[in-house]
């Protein structure tokens, strides 16, 4: 699978589970695509071939359904949002 195919396949999986109106989904997918391409570029600069760099970027982003779930309203989520950083209490 080429780098572009890996990225687009990942985005297609996210899109299947992404809630909301079409325009909002397009905007989210555009942001995710940009982030994936940036991550893949960083991996290429670190020496990975293009396909391996795209694969590494996809793995970093995580499971497509979990990524899509992060864009659901909090009341609709079955699991806590794994993408949000929870602040730790100060000791």
mmCIF file of C-alpha atoms in Angstrom:
data_model
loop_
_atom_site.group_PDB
_atom_site.id
_atom_site.type_symbol
_atom_site.label_atom_id
_atom_site.label_comp_id
_atom_site.label_asym_id
_atom_site.label_seq_id
_atom_site.Cartn_x
_atom_site.Cartn_y
_atom_site.Cartn_z
ATOM 1 C CA UNK A 1 0.000 0.000 0.000
ATOM 2 C CA UNK A 2 1.359 3.427 -0.893
ATOM 3 C CA UNK A 3 1.586 6.287 1.576
ATOM 4 C CA UNK A 4 -1.392 8.042 -0.021
ATOM 5 C CA UNK A 5 -3.454 4.843 0.008
ATOM 6 C CA UNK A 6 -2.703 4.225 3.689
ATOM 7 C CA UNK A 7 -3.685 7.774 4.617
ATOM 8 C CA UNK A 8 -6.885 7.729 2.562
ATOM 9 C CA UNK A 9 -7.886 4.269 3.823
ATOM 10 C CA UNK A 10 -7.461 5.469 7.407
ATOM 11 C CA UNK A 11 -9.496 8.613 6.747
ATOM 12 C CA UNK A 12 -12.239 6.547 5.087
ATOM 13 C CA UNK A 13 -12.495 4.425 8.239
ATOM 14 C CA UNK A 14 -12.722 7.541 10.399
ATOM 15 C CA UNK A 15 -15.330 9.037 8.049
ATOM 16 C CA UNK A 16 -17.561 5.960 8.387
ATOM 17 C CA UNK A 17 -17.896 6.553 12.117
ATOM 18 C CA UNK A 18 -17.722 10.338 12.175
ATOM 19 C CA UNK A 19 -20.881 12.059 13.419
ATOM 20 C CA UNK A 20 -22.323 15.382 12.382
ATOM 21 C CA UNK A 21 -23.323 17.250 9.246
ATOM 22 C CA UNK A 22 -21.402 16.709 6.003
ATOM 23 C CA UNK A 23 -19.613 20.062 6.099
ATOM 24 C CA UNK A 24 -18.370 19.526 9.651
ATOM 25 C CA UNK A 25 -17.192 15.999 8.761
ATOM 26 C CA UNK A 26 -15.303 17.362 5.728
ATOM 27 C CA UNK A 27 -13.607 19.960 7.930
ATOM 28 C CA UNK A 28 -12.615 17.343 10.513
ATOM 29 C CA UNK A 29 -11.271 15.017 7.825
ATOM 30 C CA UNK A 30 -9.269 17.858 6.271
ATOM 31 C CA UNK A 31 -7.678 18.609 9.648
ATOM 32 C CA UNK A 32 -6.938 14.937 10.254
ATOM 33 C CA UNK A 33 -5.433 14.591 6.755
ATOM 34 C CA UNK A 34 -3.195 17.592 7.402
ATOM 35 C CA UNK A 35 -2.075 16.158 10.732
ATOM 36 C CA UNK A 36 -1.390 12.735 9.226
ATOM 37 C CA UNK A 37 0.658 14.273 6.427
ATOM 38 C CA UNK A 38 2.644 16.358 8.912
ATOM 39 C CA UNK A 39 3.321 13.290 11.059
ATOM 40 C CA UNK A 40 4.345 11.243 8.010
ATOM 41 C CA UNK A 41 6.676 14.049 6.895
ATOM 42 C CA UNK A 42 8.328 14.018 10.315
ATOM 43 C CA UNK A 43 8.864 10.271 10.044
ATOM 44 C CA UNK A 44 10.333 10.656 6.553
ATOM 45 C CA UNK A 45 12.728 13.310 7.812
ATOM 46 C CA UNK A 46 13.748 10.807 10.497
ATOM 47 C CA UNK A 47 14.665 8.346 7.753
ATOM 48 C CA UNK A 48 11.618 6.142 7.173
ATOM 49 C CA UNK A 49 10.517 5.356 3.615
ATOM 50 C CA UNK A 50 7.246 7.036 2.579
ATOM 51 C CA UNK A 51 4.975 4.008 3.059
ATOM 52 C CA UNK A 52 6.479 3.172 6.459
ATOM 53 C CA UNK A 53 6.215 6.837 7.501
ATOM 54 C CA UNK A 54 2.526 6.922 6.595
ATOM 55 C CA UNK A 55 1.943 3.687 8.502
ATOM 56 C CA UNK A 56 3.688 5.103 11.566
ATOM 57 C CA UNK A 57 1.564 8.261 11.381
ATOM 58 C CA UNK A 58 -1.639 6.218 11.150
ATOM 59 C CA UNK A 59 -0.627 4.109 14.169
ATOM 60 C CA UNK A 60 0.135 7.267 16.164
ATOM 61 C CA UNK A 61 -3.312 8.677 15.460
ATOM 62 C CA UNK A 62 -4.938 5.538 16.829
ATOM 63 C CA UNK A 63 -7.968 3.413 16.129
ATOM 64 C CA UNK A 64 -10.217 5.174 13.559
ATOM 65 C CA UNK A 65 -13.428 4.560 15.522
ATOM 66 C CA UNK A 66 -11.901 6.056 18.665
ATOM 67 C CA UNK A 67 -10.729 9.086 16.716
ATOM 68 C CA UNK A 68 -14.234 9.553 15.286
ATOM 69 C CA UNK A 69 -15.767 9.058 18.730
ATOM 70 C CA UNK A 70 -13.746 11.994 20.035
ATOM 71 C CA UNK A 71 -15.902 14.237 17.852
ATOM 72 C CA UNK A 72 -19.211 13.046 19.316
ATOM 73 C CA UNK A 73 -20.916 15.167 21.953
ATOM 74 C CA UNK A 74 -19.828 14.060 25.427
ATOM 75 C CA UNK A 75 -23.326 12.770 26.251
ATOM 76 C CA UNK A 76 -23.207 10.333 23.308
ATOM 77 C CA UNK A 77 -19.848 8.751 24.121
ATOM 78 C CA UNK A 78 -19.719 5.245 25.516
ATOM 79 C CA UNK A 79 -16.105 5.517 26.655
ATOM 80 C CA UNK A 80 -14.091 8.422 28.019
ATOM 81 C CA UNK A 81 -12.366 10.454 25.368
ATOM 82 C CA UNK A 82 -8.917 8.906 25.065
ATOM 83 C CA UNK A 83 -7.663 11.866 23.050
ATOM 84 C CA UNK A 84 -8.150 14.462 25.760
ATOM 85 C CA UNK A 85 -5.434 15.017 28.304
ATOM 86 C CA UNK A 86 -6.822 14.898 31.802
ATOM 87 C CA UNK A 87 -5.151 17.360 34.185
ATOM 88 C CA UNK A 88 -3.530 15.822 37.231
ATOM 89 C CA UNK A 89 -4.196 17.220 40.659
ATOM 90 C CA UNK A 90 -1.398 19.330 42.021
ATOM 91 C CA UNK A 91 0.279 17.786 45.038
#
